[in-house]
mmCIF file with all atom_site columns, C-alpha atoms in Angstrom:
data_model
loop_
_atom_site.group_PDB
_atom_site.id
_atom_site.type_symbol
_atom_site.label_atom_id
_atom_site.label_alt_id
_atom_site.label_comp_id
_atom_site.label_asym_id
_atom_site.label_entity_id
_atom_site.label_seq_id
_atom_site.pdbx_PDB_ins_code
_atom_site.Cartn_x
_atom_site.Cartn_y
_atom_site.Cartn_z
_atom_site.occupancy
_atom_site.B_iso_or_equiv
_atom_site.pdbx_formal_charge
_atom_site.auth_seq_id
_atom_site.auth_comp_id
_atom_site.auth_asym_id
_atom_site.auth_atom_id
_atom_site.pdbx_PDB_model_num
ATOM 1   C CA . MET A 1 1   ? -0.094  -0.122  0.129   1.00 47.00 ? 1   MET A CA 1
ATOM 2   C CA . ARG A 1 2   ? 2.464   2.844   0.824   1.00 46.00 ? 2   ARG A CA 1
ATOM 3   C CA . VAL A 1 3   ? 4.585   1.723   -2.706  1.00 43.00 ? 3   VAL A CA 1
ATOM 4   C CA . ARG A 1 4   ? 1.056   2.413   -4.293  1.00 47.00 ? 4   ARG A CA 1
ATOM 5   C CA . LYS A 1 5   ? 0.736   5.927   -2.538  1.00 47.00 ? 5   LYS A CA 1
ATOM 6   C CA . LEU A 1 6   ? 4.278   7.041   -3.027  1.00 43.00 ? 6   LEU A CA 1
ATOM 7   C CA . THR A 1 7   ? 3.558   6.092   -6.992  1.00 45.00 ? 7   THR A CA 1
ATOM 8   C CA . LEU A 1 8   ? 0.373   8.067   -7.125  1.00 45.00 ? 8   LEU A CA 1
ATOM 9   C CA . ALA A 1 9   ? 1.916   10.950  -5.598  1.00 47.00 ? 9   ALA A CA 1
ATOM 10  C CA . ALA A 1 10  ? 4.732   10.640  -8.366  1.00 45.00 ? 10  ALA A CA 1
ATOM 11  C CA . MET A 1 11  ? 2.326   10.774  -10.969 1.00 54.00 ? 11  MET A CA 1
ATOM 12  C CA . ALA A 1 12  ? 0.290   13.639  -9.591  1.00 50.00 ? 12  ALA A CA 1
ATOM 13  C CA . LEU A 1 13  ? 3.643   15.704  -9.259  1.00 44.00 ? 13  LEU A CA 1
ATOM 14  C CA . ALA A 1 14  ? 4.560   14.809  -12.758 1.00 47.00 ? 14  ALA A CA 1
ATOM 15  C CA . ALA A 1 15  ? 1.326   15.688  -14.085 1.00 48.00 ? 15  ALA A CA 1
ATOM 16  C CA . GLY A 1 16  ? 1.399   19.140  -12.403 1.00 50.00 ? 16  GLY A CA 1
ATOM 17  C CA . LEU A 1 17  ? 5.108   19.588  -13.887 1.00 43.00 ? 17  LEU A CA 1
ATOM 18  C CA . SER A 1 18  ? 3.770   18.924  -17.176 1.00 46.00 ? 18  SER A CA 1
ATOM 19  C CA . LEU A 1 19  ? 0.545   21.718  -16.946 1.00 43.00 ? 19  LEU A CA 1
ATOM 20  C CA . THR A 1 20  ? 2.864   24.145  -16.040 1.00 44.00 ? 20  THR A CA 1
ATOM 21  C CA . ALA A 1 21  ? 5.250   23.780  -18.842 1.00 44.00 ? 21  ALA A CA 1
ATOM 22  C CA . CYS A 1 22  ? 2.581   23.706  -21.461 1.00 44.00 ? 22  CYS A CA 1
ATOM 23  C CA . GLN A 1 23  ? 1.084   27.318  -20.012 1.00 47.00 ? 23  GLN A CA 1
ATOM 24  C CA . ASN A 1 24  ? 4.579   29.065  -20.154 1.00 47.00 ? 24  ASN A CA 1
ATOM 25  C CA . ASP A 1 25  ? 5.963   27.663  -23.743 1.00 48.00 ? 25  ASP A CA 1
ATOM 26  C CA . ASP A 1 26  ? 5.630   31.241  -24.970 1.00 48.00 ? 26  ASP A CA 1
ATOM 27  C CA . GLY A 1 27  ? 6.634   33.330  -22.249 1.00 45.00 ? 27  GLY A CA 1
ATOM 28  C CA . THR A 1 28  ? 3.370   34.788  -21.175 1.00 45.00 ? 28  THR A CA 1
ATOM 29  C CA . ASP A 1 29  ? 0.596   33.601  -19.365 1.00 48.00 ? 29  ASP A CA 1
ATOM 30  C CA . GLN A 1 30  ? -2.518  33.150  -21.551 1.00 47.00 ? 30  GLN A CA 1
ATOM 31  C CA . SER A 1 31  ? -5.152  33.619  -19.157 1.00 45.00 ? 31  SER A CA 1
ATOM 32  C CA . ALA A 1 32  ? -3.812  37.435  -18.192 1.00 45.00 ? 32  ALA A CA 1
ATOM 33  C CA . THR A 1 33  ? -6.220  39.884  -19.375 1.00 45.00 ? 33  THR A CA 1
ATOM 34  C CA . PRO A 1 34  ? -4.308  42.138  -21.970 1.00 43.00 ? 34  PRO A CA 1
ATOM 35  C CA . PRO A 1 35  ? -3.293  46.030  -21.233 1.00 43.00 ? 35  PRO A CA 1
ATOM 36  C CA . THR A 1 36  ? -5.484  48.702  -22.300 1.00 43.00 ? 36  THR A CA 1
ATOM 37  C CA . ALA A 1 37  ? -4.102  51.238  -24.796 1.00 41.00 ? 37  ALA A CA 1
ATOM 38  C CA . SER A 1 38  ? -3.393  54.504  -24.178 1.00 43.00 ? 38  SER A CA 1
ATOM 39  C CA . ALA A 1 39  ? -4.310  57.750  -25.946 1.00 41.00 ? 39  ALA A CA 1
ATOM 40  C CA . PRO A 1 40  ? -1.231  58.274  -28.013 1.00 40.00 ? 40  PRO A CA 1
ATOM 41  C CA . SER A 1 41  ? 0.316   62.224  -26.921 1.00 43.00 ? 41  SER A CA 1
ATOM 42  C CA . ALA A 1 42  ? 0.642   65.110  -29.093 1.00 40.00 ? 42  ALA A CA 1
ATOM 43  C CA . ALA A 1 43  ? 4.641   64.237  -28.980 1.00 41.00 ? 43  ALA A CA 1
ATOM 44  C CA . ASP A 1 44  ? 3.453   60.962  -30.452 1.00 44.00 ? 44  ASP A CA 1
ATOM 45  C CA . GLY A 1 45  ? 1.664   62.614  -33.697 1.00 41.00 ? 45  GLY A CA 1
ATOM 46  C CA . GLY A 1 46  ? -1.496  62.961  -32.069 1.00 40.00 ? 46  GLY A CA 1
ATOM 47  C CA . SER A 1 47  ? -3.977  66.045  -31.991 1.00 38.00 ? 47  SER A CA 1
ATOM 48  C CA . GLY A 1 48  ? -1.337  68.556  -30.509 1.00 39.00 ? 48  GLY A CA 1
ATOM 49  C CA . SER A 1 49  ? -0.434  71.899  -32.285 1.00 36.00 ? 49  SER A CA 1
ATOM 50  C CA . ALA A 1 50  ? 1.877   70.339  -34.713 1.00 37.00 ? 50  ALA A CA 1
ATOM 51  C CA . GLY A 1 51  ? -1.029  68.142  -36.115 1.00 36.00 ? 51  GLY A CA 1
ATOM 52  C CA . SER A 1 52  ? -0.380  69.543  -39.922 1.00 35.00 ? 52  SER A CA 1
ATOM 53  C CA . ASP A 1 53  ? -1.430  66.229  -41.057 1.00 38.00 ? 53  ASP A CA 1
ATOM 54  C CA . GLN A 1 54  ? -5.340  66.556  -39.859 1.00 36.00 ? 54  GLN A CA 1
ATOM 55  C CA . GLU A 1 55  ? -7.629  67.737  -42.587 1.00 39.00 ? 55  GLU A CA 1
ATOM 56  C CA . GLY A 1 56  ? -8.484  71.415  -42.011 1.00 37.00 ? 56  GLY A CA 1
ATOM 57  C CA . GLY A 1 57  ? -5.962  71.884  -39.196 1.00 38.00 ? 57  GLY A CA 1
ATOM 58  C CA . THR A 1 58  ? -2.910  74.225  -39.050 1.00 38.00 ? 58  THR A CA 1
ATOM 59  C CA . ASP A 1 59  ? 0.434   73.665  -37.913 1.00 41.00 ? 59  ASP A CA 1
ATOM 60  C CA . SER A 1 60  ? 2.890   75.535  -35.639 1.00 37.00 ? 60  SER A CA 1
ATOM 61  C CA . GLU A 1 61  ? 3.570   78.533  -37.930 1.00 41.00 ? 61  GLU A CA 1
ATOM 62  C CA . GLY A 1 62  ? -0.077  78.793  -38.387 1.00 38.00 ? 62  GLY A CA 1
ATOM 63  C CA . LYS A 1 63  ? -0.290  77.778  -42.242 1.00 38.00 ? 63  LYS A CA 1
ATOM 64  C CA . THR A 1 64  ? -3.398  75.983  -43.561 1.00 35.00 ? 64  THR A CA 1
ATOM 65  C CA . PRO A 1 65  ? -2.567  72.537  -45.528 1.00 37.00 ? 65  PRO A CA 1
ATOM 66  C CA . ASN A 1 66  ? -2.715  73.762  -48.734 1.00 39.00 ? 66  ASN A CA 1
ATOM 67  C CA . GLY A 1 67  ? 0.406   76.189  -47.889 1.00 40.00 ? 67  GLY A CA 1
ATOM 68  C CA . THR A 1 68  ? -1.180  79.761  -47.643 1.00 39.00 ? 68  THR A CA 1
ATOM 69  C CA . GLY A 1 69  ? -1.204  81.835  -44.588 1.00 38.00 ? 69  GLY A CA 1
ATOM 70  C CA . GLY A 1 70  ? -3.982  81.717  -41.676 1.00 37.00 ? 70  GLY A CA 1
ATOM 71  C CA . SER A 1 71  ? -6.866  83.307  -40.605 1.00 35.00 ? 71  SER A CA 1
ATOM 72  C CA . ASP A 1 72  ? -4.932  86.639  -39.536 1.00 38.00 ? 72  ASP A CA 1
ATOM 73  C CA . GLY A 1 73  ? -4.552  87.467  -43.508 1.00 36.00 ? 73  GLY A CA 1
ATOM 74  C CA . THR A 1 74  ? -1.279  88.166  -44.149 1.00 36.00 ? 74  THR A CA 1
ATOM 75  C CA . GLY A 1 75  ? -0.953  85.435  -46.733 1.00 36.00 ? 75  GLY A CA 1
ATOM 76  C CA . GLY A 1 76  ? -4.330  84.048  -47.023 1.00 36.00 ? 76  GLY A CA 1
ATOM 77  C CA . SER A 1 77  ? -6.548  84.450  -50.172 1.00 36.00 ? 77  SER A CA 1
ATOM 78  C CA . GLY A 1 78  ? -8.687  87.303  -49.182 1.00 35.00 ? 78  GLY A CA 1
ATOM 79  C CA . GLY A 1 79  ? -8.465  90.034  -50.961 1.00 34.00 ? 79  GLY A CA 1
ATOM 80  C CA . THR A 1 80  ? -8.446  94.112  -50.438 1.00 32.00 ? 80  THR A CA 1
ATOM 81  C CA . GLY A 1 81  ? -12.513 94.431  -51.417 1.00 33.00 ? 81  GLY A CA 1
ATOM 82  C CA . GLY A 1 82  ? -12.004 97.166  -53.269 1.00 38.00 ? 82  GLY A CA 1
ATOM 83  C CA . SER A 1 83  ? -10.541 98.744  -56.476 1.00 54.00 ? 83  SER A CA 1
ATOM 84  C CA . GLY A 1 84  ? -7.569  100.816 -55.399 1.00 56.00 ? 84  GLY A CA 1
ATOM 85  C CA . GLU A 1 85  ? -5.026  100.381 -52.464 1.00 57.00 ? 85  GLU A CA 1
ATOM 86  C CA . ASP A 1 86  ? -5.930  99.281  -49.280 1.00 61.00 ? 86  ASP A CA 1
ATOM 87  C CA . GLY A 1 87  ? -9.580  98.685  -50.254 1.00 67.00 ? 87  GLY A CA 1
ATOM 88  C CA . LYS A 1 88  ? -10.466 102.067 -50.996 1.00 81.00 ? 88  LYS A CA 1
ATOM 89  C CA . THR A 1 89  ? -12.265 103.373 -54.316 1.00 90.00 ? 89  THR A CA 1
ATOM 90  C CA . ALA A 1 90  ? -9.476  104.936 -57.003 1.00 94.00 ? 90  ALA A CA 1
ATOM 91  C CA . LYS A 1 91  ? -9.117  108.052 -57.609 1.00 95.00 ? 91  LYS A CA 1
ATOM 92  C CA . CYS A 1 92  ? -11.049 109.565 -60.877 1.00 97.00 ? 92  CYS A CA 1
ATOM 93  C CA . ARG A 1 93  ? -8.608  110.179 -63.601 1.00 97.00 ? 93  ARG A CA 1
ATOM 94  C CA . THR A 1 94  ? -8.825  113.312 -66.135 1.00 98.00 ? 94  THR A CA 1
ATOM 95  C CA . ASP A 1 95  ? -9.418  110.542 -68.928 1.00 97.00 ? 95  ASP A CA 1
ATOM 96  C CA . GLU A 1 96  ? -12.714 108.828 -67.493 1.00 97.00 ? 96  GLU A CA 1
ATOM 97  C CA . LEU A 1 97  ? -14.444 112.293 -66.862 1.00 98.00 ? 97  LEU A CA 1
ATOM 98  C CA . GLU A 1 98  ? -16.893 114.000 -69.287 1.00 98.00 ? 98  GLU A CA 1
ATOM 99  C CA . ILE A 1 99  ? -15.770 117.626 -67.956 1.00 98.00 ? 99  ILE A CA 1
ATOM 100 C CA . THR A 1 100 ? -18.426 120.609 -69.236 1.00 98.00 ? 100 THR A CA 1
ATOM 101 C CA . ALA A 1 101 ? -19.292 123.976 -68.027 1.00 98.00 ? 101 ALA A CA 1
ATOM 102 C CA . ILE A 1 102 ? -22.159 126.360 -68.436 1.00 97.00 ? 102 ILE A CA 1
ATOM 103 C CA . ASP A 1 103 ? -23.288 130.125 -67.078 1.00 96.00 ? 103 ASP A CA 1
ATOM 104 C CA . ALA A 1 104 ? -25.011 129.694 -64.217 1.00 95.00 ? 104 ALA A CA 1
ATOM 105 C CA . THR A 1 105 ? -25.413 133.284 -63.222 1.00 94.00 ? 105 THR A CA 1
ATOM 106 C CA . VAL A 1 106 ? -28.392 134.465 -61.591 1.00 89.00 ? 106 VAL A CA 1
ATOM 107 C CA . GLY A 1 107 ? -29.718 137.912 -62.288 1.00 84.00 ? 107 GLY A CA 1
ATOM 108 C CA . GLY A 1 108 ? -29.262 140.654 -59.769 1.00 81.00 ? 108 GLY A CA 1
ATOM 109 C CA . ASP A 1 109 ? -25.984 138.884 -58.393 1.00 85.00 ? 109 ASP A CA 1
ATOM 110 C CA . ASP A 1 110 ? -22.927 141.015 -58.664 1.00 86.00 ? 110 ASP A CA 1
ATOM 111 C CA . ARG A 1 111 ? -20.847 138.000 -59.043 1.00 93.00 ? 111 ARG A CA 1
ATOM 112 C CA . GLY A 1 112 ? -20.913 136.186 -62.161 1.00 95.00 ? 112 GLY A CA 1
ATOM 113 C CA . THR A 1 113 ? -21.077 132.150 -61.650 1.00 96.00 ? 113 THR A CA 1
ATOM 114 C CA . VAL A 1 114 ? -19.735 129.395 -63.828 1.00 97.00 ? 114 VAL A CA 1
ATOM 115 C CA . ALA A 1 115 ? -21.038 125.918 -63.034 1.00 97.00 ? 115 ALA A CA 1
ATOM 116 C CA . VAL A 1 116 ? -18.274 122.789 -63.928 1.00 98.00 ? 116 VAL A CA 1
ATOM 117 C CA . ASP A 1 117 ? -19.543 119.624 -64.199 1.00 97.00 ? 117 ASP A CA 1
ATOM 118 C CA . LEU A 1 118 ? -17.656 116.330 -64.185 1.00 98.00 ? 118 LEU A CA 1
ATOM 119 C CA . LYS A 1 119 ? -19.438 113.104 -65.479 1.00 98.00 ? 119 LYS A CA 1
ATOM 120 C CA . ASN A 1 120 ? -17.923 109.594 -64.637 1.00 98.00 ? 120 ASN A CA 1
ATOM 121 C CA . GLY A 1 121 ? -17.612 107.375 -67.731 1.00 97.00 ? 121 GLY A CA 1
ATOM 122 C CA . GLY A 1 122 ? -15.245 105.509 -66.624 1.00 96.00 ? 122 GLY A CA 1
ATOM 123 C CA . GLY A 1 123 ? -17.258 102.141 -66.086 1.00 96.00 ? 123 GLY A CA 1
ATOM 124 C CA . ARG A 1 124 ? -16.494 101.965 -62.388 1.00 96.00 ? 124 ARG A CA 1
ATOM 125 C CA . ASP A 1 125 ? -16.813 103.636 -59.576 1.00 97.00 ? 125 ASP A CA 1
ATOM 126 C CA . CYS A 1 126 ? -13.809 106.286 -58.536 1.00 97.00 ? 126 CYS A CA 1
ATOM 127 C CA . THR A 1 127 ? -13.613 109.390 -56.220 1.00 96.00 ? 127 THR A CA 1
ATOM 128 C CA . LEU A 1 128 ? -12.742 113.195 -56.215 1.00 96.00 ? 128 LEU A CA 1
ATOM 129 C CA . GLU A 1 129 ? -11.393 114.549 -53.185 1.00 92.00 ? 129 GLU A CA 1
ATOM 130 C CA . GLY A 1 130 ? -10.490 118.179 -52.929 1.00 91.00 ? 130 GLY A CA 1
ATOM 131 C CA . TYR A 1 131 ? -10.648 121.212 -55.105 1.00 96.00 ? 131 TYR A CA 1
ATOM 132 C CA . ALA A 1 132 ? -10.168 120.782 -59.013 1.00 97.00 ? 132 ALA A CA 1
ATOM 133 C CA . GLY A 1 133 ? -7.387  123.252 -60.437 1.00 97.00 ? 133 GLY A CA 1
ATOM 134 C CA . VAL A 1 134 ? -8.947  126.147 -62.319 1.00 98.00 ? 134 VAL A CA 1
ATOM 135 C CA . ASP A 1 135 ? -7.221  128.796 -64.515 1.00 98.00 ? 135 ASP A CA 1
ATOM 136 C CA . LEU A 1 136 ? -8.561  131.402 -67.030 1.00 97.00 ? 136 LEU A CA 1
ATOM 137 C CA . LYS A 1 137 ? -7.016  132.332 -70.116 1.00 97.00 ? 137 LYS A CA 1
ATOM 138 C CA . THR A 1 138 ? -7.115  135.771 -70.838 1.00 96.00 ? 138 THR A CA 1
ATOM 139 C CA . ASN A 1 139 ? -5.655  138.040 -73.306 1.00 94.00 ? 139 ASN A CA 1
ATOM 140 C CA . ALA A 1 140 ? -3.310  139.408 -70.253 1.00 92.00 ? 140 ALA A CA 1
ATOM 141 C CA . GLY A 1 141 ? -1.841  136.102 -69.743 1.00 94.00 ? 141 GLY A CA 1
ATOM 142 C CA . THR A 1 142 ? -3.371  133.078 -67.472 1.00 95.00 ? 142 THR A CA 1
ATOM 143 C CA . LEU A 1 143 ? -4.918  133.428 -64.177 1.00 95.00 ? 143 LEU A CA 1
ATOM 144 C CA . SER A 1 144 ? -5.389  131.060 -61.656 1.00 96.00 ? 144 SER A CA 1
ATOM 145 C CA . ALA A 1 145 ? -8.794  130.741 -59.588 1.00 97.00 ? 145 ALA A CA 1
ATOM 146 C CA . LYS A 1 146 ? -8.125  130.737 -55.452 1.00 96.00 ? 146 LYS A CA 1
ATOM 147 C CA . ARG A 1 147 ? -9.818  128.304 -53.622 1.00 96.00 ? 147 ARG A CA 1
ATOM 148 C CA . THR A 1 148 ? -12.837 129.367 -51.085 1.00 95.00 ? 148 THR A CA 1
ATOM 149 C CA . GLY A 1 149 ? -10.844 127.702 -48.230 1.00 93.00 ? 149 GLY A CA 1
ATOM 150 C CA . GLU A 1 150 ? -14.515 125.807 -47.689 1.00 94.00 ? 150 GLU A CA 1
ATOM 151 C CA . GLN A 1 151 ? -13.956 121.896 -46.193 1.00 93.00 ? 151 GLN A CA 1
ATOM 152 C CA . ALA A 1 152 ? -13.706 119.508 -49.952 1.00 90.00 ? 152 ALA A CA 1
ATOM 153 C CA . PRO A 1 153 ? -15.299 116.281 -49.228 1.00 90.00 ? 153 PRO A CA 1
ATOM 154 C CA . THR A 1 154 ? -14.797 113.028 -50.543 1.00 93.00 ? 154 THR A CA 1
ATOM 155 C CA . VAL A 1 155 ? -17.127 112.055 -53.488 1.00 95.00 ? 155 VAL A CA 1
ATOM 156 C CA . VAL A 1 156 ? -17.417 108.801 -54.689 1.00 96.00 ? 156 VAL A CA 1
ATOM 157 C CA . LEU A 1 157 ? -19.163 109.185 -58.028 1.00 96.00 ? 157 LEU A CA 1
ATOM 158 C CA . ALA A 1 158 ? -20.603 106.147 -59.765 1.00 97.00 ? 158 ALA A CA 1
ATOM 159 C CA . ASP A 1 159 ? -20.495 105.444 -63.053 1.00 97.00 ? 159 ASP A CA 1
ATOM 160 C CA . GLY A 1 160 ? -22.601 107.532 -65.281 1.00 97.00 ? 160 GLY A CA 1
ATOM 161 C CA . ASP A 1 161 ? -23.045 110.094 -62.373 1.00 97.00 ? 161 ASP A CA 1
ATOM 162 C CA . THR A 1 162 ? -22.109 113.570 -62.186 1.00 97.00 ? 162 THR A CA 1
ATOM 163 C CA . VAL A 1 163 ? -21.013 115.950 -59.577 1.00 96.00 ? 163 VAL A CA 1
ATOM 164 C CA . THR A 1 164 ? -20.786 120.238 -60.144 1.00 96.00 ? 164 THR A CA 1
ATOM 165 C CA . PHE A 1 165 ? -18.618 122.815 -58.834 1.00 97.00 ? 165 PHE A CA 1
ATOM 166 C CA . GLY A 1 166 ? -18.705 126.319 -58.696 1.00 96.00 ? 166 GLY A CA 1
ATOM 167 C CA . ILE A 1 167 ? -16.547 129.552 -60.153 1.00 97.00 ? 167 ILE A CA 1
ATOM 168 C CA . THR A 1 168 ? -17.170 132.933 -59.456 1.00 96.00 ? 168 THR A CA 1
ATOM 169 C CA . TYR A 1 169 ? -15.890 136.084 -60.988 1.00 96.00 ? 169 TYR A CA 1
ATOM 170 C CA . PRO A 1 170 ? -16.290 139.524 -60.313 1.00 94.00 ? 170 PRO A CA 1
ATOM 171 C CA . VAL A 1 171 ? -18.542 141.454 -63.260 1.00 92.00 ? 171 VAL A CA 1
ATOM 172 C CA . ASN A 1 172 ? -17.069 143.727 -65.474 1.00 91.00 ? 172 ASN A CA 1
ATOM 173 C CA . ASP A 1 173 ? -19.326 146.859 -64.790 1.00 87.00 ? 173 ASP A CA 1
ATOM 174 C CA . THR A 1 174 ? -16.999 149.759 -65.559 1.00 83.00 ? 174 THR A CA 1
ATOM 175 C CA . GLY A 1 175 ? -17.927 150.322 -68.699 1.00 80.00 ? 175 GLY A CA 1
ATOM 176 C CA . GLY A 1 176 ? -14.111 149.591 -70.499 1.00 80.00 ? 176 GLY A CA 1
ATOM 177 C CA . SER A 1 177 ? -13.438 146.466 -72.351 1.00 85.00 ? 177 SER A CA 1
ATOM 178 C CA . GLY A 1 178 ? -11.707 144.974 -69.506 1.00 91.00 ? 178 GLY A CA 1
ATOM 179 C CA . VAL A 1 179 ? -9.469  141.394 -69.554 1.00 93.00 ? 179 VAL A CA 1
ATOM 180 C CA . ARG A 1 180 ? -11.174 139.066 -72.342 1.00 95.00 ? 180 ARG A CA 1
ATOM 181 C CA . ILE A 1 181 ? -11.188 135.638 -71.344 1.00 96.00 ? 181 ILE A CA 1
ATOM 182 C CA . THR A 1 182 ? -10.550 133.322 -74.182 1.00 95.00 ? 182 THR A CA 1
ATOM 183 C CA . GLY A 1 183 ? -10.745 129.898 -72.344 1.00 98.00 ? 183 GLY A CA 1
ATOM 184 C CA . LEU A 1 184 ? -11.378 127.699 -69.592 1.00 98.00 ? 184 LEU A CA 1
ATOM 185 C CA . VAL A 1 185 ? -8.895  124.914 -67.761 1.00 98.00 ? 185 VAL A CA 1
ATOM 186 C CA . VAL A 1 186 ? -10.101 122.498 -65.514 1.00 98.00 ? 186 VAL A CA 1
ATOM 187 C CA . THR A 1 187 ? -7.864  119.889 -63.781 1.00 98.00 ? 187 THR A CA 1
ATOM 188 C CA . PRO A 1 188 ? -9.336  117.147 -62.059 1.00 97.00 ? 188 PRO A CA 1
ATOM 189 C CA . PRO A 1 189 ? -8.413  116.858 -58.252 1.00 96.00 ? 189 PRO A CA 1
ATOM 190 C CA . ASN A 1 190 ? -5.101  114.820 -57.671 1.00 94.00 ? 190 ASN A CA 1
ATOM 191 C CA . GLU A 1 191 ? -4.486  114.863 -61.473 1.00 97.00 ? 191 GLU A CA 1
ATOM 192 C CA . THR A 1 192 ? -1.972  116.669 -63.537 1.00 96.00 ? 192 THR A CA 1
ATOM 193 C CA . LYS A 1 193 ? -3.435  116.539 -67.006 1.00 97.00 ? 193 LYS A CA 1
ATOM 194 C CA . SER A 1 194 ? -6.126  119.170 -67.953 1.00 98.00 ? 194 SER A CA 1
ATOM 195 C CA . VAL A 1 195 ? -8.906  119.806 -70.168 1.00 98.00 ? 195 VAL A CA 1
ATOM 196 C CA . THR A 1 196 ? -9.589  123.074 -72.072 1.00 98.00 ? 196 THR A CA 1
ATOM 197 C CA . LEU A 1 197 ? -12.740 124.155 -72.390 1.00 98.00 ? 197 LEU A CA 1
ATOM 198 C CA . ASP A 1 198 ? -14.724 127.695 -74.253 1.00 98.00 ? 198 ASP A CA 1
ATOM 199 C CA . TRP A 1 199 ? -15.789 130.244 -71.380 1.00 97.00 ? 199 TRP A CA 1
ATOM 200 C CA . PRO A 1 200 ? -19.503 130.415 -71.197 1.00 97.00 ? 200 PRO A CA 1
ATOM 201 C CA . GLY A 1 201 ? -19.374 133.162 -68.918 1.00 96.00 ? 201 GLY A CA 1
ATOM 202 C CA . ALA A 1 202 ? -19.170 137.196 -69.213 1.00 95.00 ? 202 ALA A CA 1
ATOM 203 C CA . ALA A 1 203 ? -16.463 137.840 -72.227 1.00 94.00 ? 203 ALA A CA 1
ATOM 204 C CA . SER A 1 204 ? -14.490 140.032 -69.690 1.00 95.00 ? 204 SER A CA 1
ATOM 205 C CA . LEU A 1 205 ? -13.189 140.693 -66.186 1.00 94.00 ? 205 LEU A CA 1
ATOM 206 C CA . PRO A 1 206 ? -12.651 144.286 -64.783 1.00 92.00 ? 206 PRO A CA 1
ATOM 207 C CA . VAL A 1 207 ? -9.227  145.672 -64.762 1.00 87.00 ? 207 VAL A CA 1
ATOM 208 C CA . THR A 1 208 ? -7.933  145.741 -61.100 1.00 78.00 ? 208 THR A CA 1
ATOM 209 C CA . ASP A 1 209 ? -4.674  146.245 -59.361 1.00 64.00 ? 209 ASP A CA 1
ATOM 210 C CA . GLY A 1 210 ? -4.993  142.904 -57.246 1.00 66.00 ? 210 GLY A CA 1
ATOM 211 C CA . SER A 1 211 ? -7.807  144.812 -54.310 1.00 68.00 ? 211 SER A CA 1
ATOM 212 C CA . GLY A 1 212 ? -10.821 143.726 -55.931 1.00 74.00 ? 212 GLY A CA 1
ATOM 213 C CA . THR A 1 213 ? -13.014 140.508 -55.921 1.00 84.00 ? 213 THR A CA 1
ATOM 214 C CA . PRO A 1 214 ? -10.843 137.172 -56.961 1.00 92.00 ? 214 PRO A CA 1
ATOM 215 C CA . VAL A 1 215 ? -11.960 134.544 -59.390 1.00 96.00 ? 215 VAL A CA 1
ATOM 216 C CA . GLN A 1 216 ? -12.715 131.844 -56.798 1.00 96.00 ? 216 GLN A CA 1
ATOM 217 C CA . VAL A 1 217 ? -13.395 127.875 -57.213 1.00 97.00 ? 217 VAL A CA 1
ATOM 218 C CA . GLY A 1 218 ? -15.001 125.947 -54.742 1.00 96.00 ? 218 GLY A CA 1
ATOM 219 C CA . PRO A 1 219 ? -14.874 122.168 -53.689 1.00 95.00 ? 219 PRO A CA 1
ATOM 220 C CA . MET A 1 220 ? -16.478 119.222 -55.139 1.00 93.00 ? 220 MET A CA 1
ATOM 221 C CA . GLY A 1 221 ? -20.081 119.625 -54.985 1.00 88.00 ? 221 GLY A CA 1
ATOM 222 C CA . SER A 1 222 ? -20.440 123.302 -54.926 1.00 84.00 ? 222 SER A CA 1
ATOM 223 C CA . ALA A 1 223 ? -22.315 125.532 -57.352 1.00 73.00 ? 223 ALA A CA 1
ATOM 224 C CA . GLY A 1 224 ? -23.472 128.999 -56.942 1.00 43.00 ? 224 GLY A CA 1
ATOM 225 C CA . GLN A 1 225 ? -21.758 131.795 -55.485 1.00 39.00 ? 225 GLN A CA 1
ATOM 226 C CA . GLY A 1 226 ? -17.845 129.736 -54.993 1.00 38.00 ? 226 GLY A CA 1
ATOM 227 C CA . GLY A 1 227 ? -19.711 127.118 -53.156 1.00 40.00 ? 227 GLY A CA 1
#
């Protein structure tokens, strides 16, 4: 009986050793629960600020995936939104304007008036700002009109629209021939190219030593007595 018990005990021990060897053939415990994977960090190529490979994302330099600048507008696709620099409407050029002049003197006034129209025919909106240059051609030489000094507004002139300014001058009631006017030269604001027109007002100015009423020009949008 003792021999039989020892034999059974030896067999049980051998069976246990054999089972243990089977469980550790690949070096791991097959019954263990596998570890849970952790979320990748920014350094591992995750969703951090350097995620330029993500669709619609931006890299650390603020560039979008197509290589253009970010939302600060320094290199983006947004335009200025205007036809001139810094988004402003470009100035009216002399060649874009149809310039005409008519006599606008009102009966009883002690000064004569000429109204000058500037019509935009350039096919785009444009801006007039300040005073036009006005020179009268006379038989005694060129006479430049003086500004009235009124505030000159900025006028955005739509294509096909017209703005008017006034020229006033002293009436020659001396009975003499005076200074004969032979033409009118108009230069739009901030331009160097001029247009020469027929003078539609009175034929002459009184001869003066410079102390009389000057020829004056009003700002854009003015008419009548120098504004």
